[in-house]
Amino acid sequence: MKTVLLNDILSDEELFFLYNEVTRTSCWSVCTTSDVRKYASNTNFSGGAMLCAMNSDEEIINYPLYLYGQTLVYRIAKLLEKKNIGVHTKLKRMWFVSTPTGSPMHYLHSDEKHSFHQSILLFITPVWKTGWRGSFHVDGEKFKFQPGSAVIFNSSEYHTGEDPISETYNWQRVTLNMVVASK
């Protein structure tokens, strides 16, 4: 699958609602590390806050968020279908990540070794200025942080996030990270 940017998945009202609800919940982990890689790698994500709905073992941690995420996957699949692009719809992993201002916590990585999984990165922060950085890179291609938009790509593709600068005026760079597979 060629990497796709899908705009306006979430309305402004839905973005503000979702951002407010997920950022005020007390279920965030603040000392996070990524799951152990299922392939040879000496890198693990560390240092950010994470709100897990479903871990990589497909264990549901937060059922209401999991249900919401699965409906988002179906919504994204329907939007892509109109563009004659197929995407898997079985949710395999889902978590929100908050990137602190000026945090050097991103590194180049892939989510899965095999290309039969797809990753969806949804930009959740409802207010974001281009000068705040926070873009997302997949296989060398840059996608600017656009509230309510998603980048869909093969999970085996190498990608990384860009750390935001300090002048984000208290808006956290929040993304929803999902991995999907065929049923």
Short mmCIF file of C-alpha atoms in Angstrom, two decimals:
data_model
loop_
_atom_site.label_atom_id
_atom_site.label_comp_id
_atom_site.label_asym_id
_atom_site.label_seq_id
_atom_site.Cartn_x
_atom_site.Cartn_y
_atom_site.Cartn_z
CA MET A 1 0.00 0.00 0.00
CA LYS A 2 1.23 3.48 -0.85
CA THR A 3 1.19 5.86 2.13
CA VAL A 4 -2.05 7.87 2.18
CA LEU A 5 -2.97 11.13 3.90
CA LEU A 6 -6.68 11.29 4.65
CA ASN A 7 -7.97 14.71 5.72
CA ASP A 8 -10.95 15.73 7.84
CA ILE A 9 -11.80 12.36 9.37
CA LEU A 10 -12.97 14.08 12.54
CA SER A 11 -15.02 17.26 12.69
CA ASP A 12 -13.82 20.19 14.80
CA GLU A 13 -16.45 19.38 17.43
CA GLU A 14 -15.41 15.74 17.60
CA LEU A 15 -11.72 16.69 17.82
CA PHE A 16 -12.26 19.10 20.72
CA PHE A 17 -14.47 16.56 22.51
CA LEU A 18 -12.02 13.67 22.01
CA TYR A 19 -8.94 15.73 22.92
CA ASN A 20 -10.57 17.04 26.09
CA GLU A 21 -11.81 13.62 27.16
CA VAL A 22 -8.59 11.69 26.55
CA THR A 23 -6.28 14.33 28.01
CA ARG A 24 -8.26 14.62 31.24
CA THR A 25 -8.58 10.91 31.94
CA SER A 26 -6.43 9.51 34.72
CA CYS A 27 -5.53 6.32 32.81
CA TRP A 28 -2.34 7.64 31.18
CA SER A 29 0.99 5.91 31.77
CA VAL A 30 3.78 8.44 32.07
CA CYS A 31 6.77 6.10 32.17
CA THR A 32 6.15 4.25 28.97
CA THR A 33 8.21 2.09 26.70
CA SER A 34 7.15 0.43 23.50
CA ASP A 35 6.31 -3.22 23.32
CA VAL A 36 9.26 -5.53 22.88
CA ARG A 37 9.94 -5.78 19.16
CA LYS A 38 9.02 -9.09 17.59
CA TYR A 39 12.07 -8.71 15.35
CA ALA A 40 15.70 -7.75 15.81
CA SER A 41 15.91 -4.12 16.94
CA ASN A 42 17.91 -2.28 19.55
CA THR A 43 15.42 0.60 19.83
CA ASN A 44 12.43 1.06 22.10
CA PHE A 45 10.27 4.14 22.39
CA SER A 46 10.51 5.67 25.83
CA GLY A 47 9.66 8.72 27.84
CA GLY A 48 6.22 9.76 26.63
CA ALA A 49 2.75 9.54 28.07
CA MET A 50 0.55 6.81 26.63
CA LEU A 51 -3.14 5.99 26.99
CA CYS A 52 -3.58 2.37 25.93
CA ALA A 53 -6.89 1.04 24.64
CA MET A 54 -5.49 -2.23 23.22
CA ASN A 55 -1.94 -3.50 23.57
CA SER A 56 0.06 -5.41 20.95
CA ASP A 57 -1.13 -8.71 22.40
CA GLU A 58 -4.67 -7.61 21.46
CA GLU A 59 -5.58 -7.34 25.13
CA ILE A 60 -8.28 -4.69 25.52
CA ILE A 61 -7.27 -2.29 28.29
CA ASN A 62 -9.99 0.35 27.86
CA TYR A 63 -13.12 -1.10 26.27
CA PRO A 64 -14.97 2.18 25.49
CA LEU A 65 -11.88 3.60 23.74
CA TYR A 66 -11.37 0.32 21.89
CA LEU A 67 -14.97 0.48 20.60
CA TYR A 68 -14.47 4.07 19.49
CA GLY A 69 -11.21 3.16 17.76
CA GLN A 70 -12.80 0.25 15.91
CA THR A 71 -15.56 2.55 14.62
CA LEU A 72 -12.86 4.99 13.45
CA VAL A 73 -11.19 2.16 11.53
CA TYR A 74 -14.50 1.41 9.77
CA ARG A 75 -14.98 5.15 9.04
CA ILE A 76 -11.47 5.38 7.56
CA ALA A 77 -12.04 2.22 5.48
CA LYS A 78 -15.25 3.72 4.04
CA LEU A 79 -13.48 7.00 3.15
CA LEU A 80 -10.60 5.12 1.50
CA GLU A 81 -13.02 2.90 -0.40
CA LYS A 82 -14.29 6.03 -2.18
CA LYS A 83 -10.71 6.54 -3.40
CA ASN A 84 -10.43 2.89 -4.48
CA ILE A 85 -7.94 2.19 -1.70
CA GLY A 86 -8.34 -0.83 0.55
CA VAL A 87 -7.35 -1.00 4.19
CA HIS A 88 -7.58 -3.77 6.78
CA THR A 89 -10.26 -3.37 9.46
CA LYS A 90 -9.33 -5.68 12.35
CA LEU A 91 -7.88 -3.57 15.15
CA LYS A 92 -4.69 -5.18 16.51
CA ARG A 93 -3.28 -2.35 18.66
CA MET A 94 -4.49 1.08 19.75
CA TRP A 95 -3.00 3.76 21.94
CA PHE A 96 -2.86 7.52 22.27
CA VAL A 97 0.54 9.19 22.66
CA SER A 98 1.23 12.66 24.00
CA THR A 99 4.51 14.14 22.85
CA PRO A 100 5.83 16.71 25.32
CA THR A 101 7.24 19.97 24.03
CA GLY A 102 10.85 19.68 22.93
CA SER A 103 10.96 15.98 23.76
CA PRO A 104 13.63 14.01 21.85
CA MET A 105 11.67 10.76 22.19
CA HIS A 106 11.10 9.87 18.54
CA TYR A 107 13.28 7.51 16.57
CA LEU A 108 13.05 5.90 13.15
CA HIS A 109 11.25 2.55 13.46
CA SER A 110 8.66 0.25 11.93
CA ASP A 111 5.61 -1.06 13.78
CA GLU A 112 5.76 -4.59 12.37
CA LYS A 113 8.36 -6.52 10.39
CA HIS A 114 5.84 -7.91 7.89
CA SER A 115 3.84 -5.75 5.48
CA PHE A 116 0.49 -7.50 6.01
CA HIS A 117 -0.31 -5.08 8.84
CA GLN A 118 -1.18 -1.43 8.30
CA SER A 119 -0.69 1.49 10.66
CA ILE A 120 -2.98 4.46 11.11
CA LEU A 121 -1.71 7.60 12.80
CA LEU A 122 -4.52 10.05 13.54
CA PHE A 123 -3.74 13.63 14.57
CA ILE A 124 -5.97 14.37 17.59
CA THR A 125 -4.88 17.82 18.82
CA PRO A 126 -7.67 20.21 17.65
CA VAL A 127 -5.46 23.32 17.39
CA TRP A 128 -2.06 23.12 15.73
CA LYS A 129 0.08 25.71 13.94
CA THR A 130 2.55 24.67 11.26
CA GLY A 131 5.37 26.54 13.02
CA TRP A 132 5.00 24.25 16.03
CA ARG A 133 6.52 21.40 14.00
CA GLY A 134 5.24 17.96 15.08
CA SER A 135 5.12 16.52 11.55
CA PHE A 136 5.17 12.80 10.82
CA HIS A 137 7.60 11.12 8.41
CA VAL A 138 7.02 7.81 6.63
CA ASP A 139 9.81 6.38 4.50
CA GLY A 140 11.27 9.87 4.01
CA GLU A 141 7.95 11.55 3.12
CA LYS A 142 6.79 14.38 5.39
CA PHE A 143 3.18 14.77 6.55
CA LYS A 144 2.42 17.97 8.45
CA PHE A 145 0.40 17.65 11.65
CA GLN A 146 -3.15 18.47 10.54
CA PRO A 147 -5.87 18.16 13.19
CA GLY A 148 -8.42 15.47 12.32
CA SER A 149 -6.28 13.91 9.57
CA ALA A 150 -4.64 10.50 9.41
CA VAL A 151 -1.65 8.92 7.74
CA ILE A 152 -2.23 5.29 6.69
CA PHE A 153 0.76 3.14 5.70
CA ASN A 154 2.19 -0.36 5.76
CA SER A 155 3.36 -1.14 9.29
CA SER A 156 6.70 -2.36 7.93
CA GLU A 157 7.53 1.13 6.62
CA TYR A 158 10.03 3.10 8.65
CA HIS A 159 8.56 6.22 10.25
CA THR A 160 9.09 8.77 12.99
CA GLY A 161 7.43 11.78 14.55
CA GLU A 162 8.89 15.25 14.82
CA ASP A 163 9.19 16.79 18.26
CA PRO A 164 7.10 19.95 18.75
CA ILE A 165 8.73 23.23 19.74
CA SER A 166 8.07 24.94 23.06
CA GLU A 167 5.62 27.59 21.80
CA THR A 168 2.60 25.27 21.46
CA TYR A 169 0.71 27.32 24.06
CA ASN A 170 -0.13 24.31 26.24
CA TRP A 171 -1.50 22.18 23.39
CA GLN A 172 -0.01 18.69 23.61
CA ARG A 173 0.79 16.88 20.35
CA VAL A 174 -1.62 13.97 20.78
CA THR A 175 -1.83 11.19 18.21
CA LEU A 176 -3.90 8.04 18.05
CA ASN A 177 -1.81 5.11 16.88
CA MET A 178 -3.56 2.02 15.54
CA VAL A 179 -2.34 -1.12 13.82
CA VAL A 180 -4.85 -3.07 11.75
CA ALA A 181 -4.80 -6.44 10.01
CA SER A 182 -7.08 -8.48 7.79
CA LYS A 183 -9.81 -10.41 9.56
#
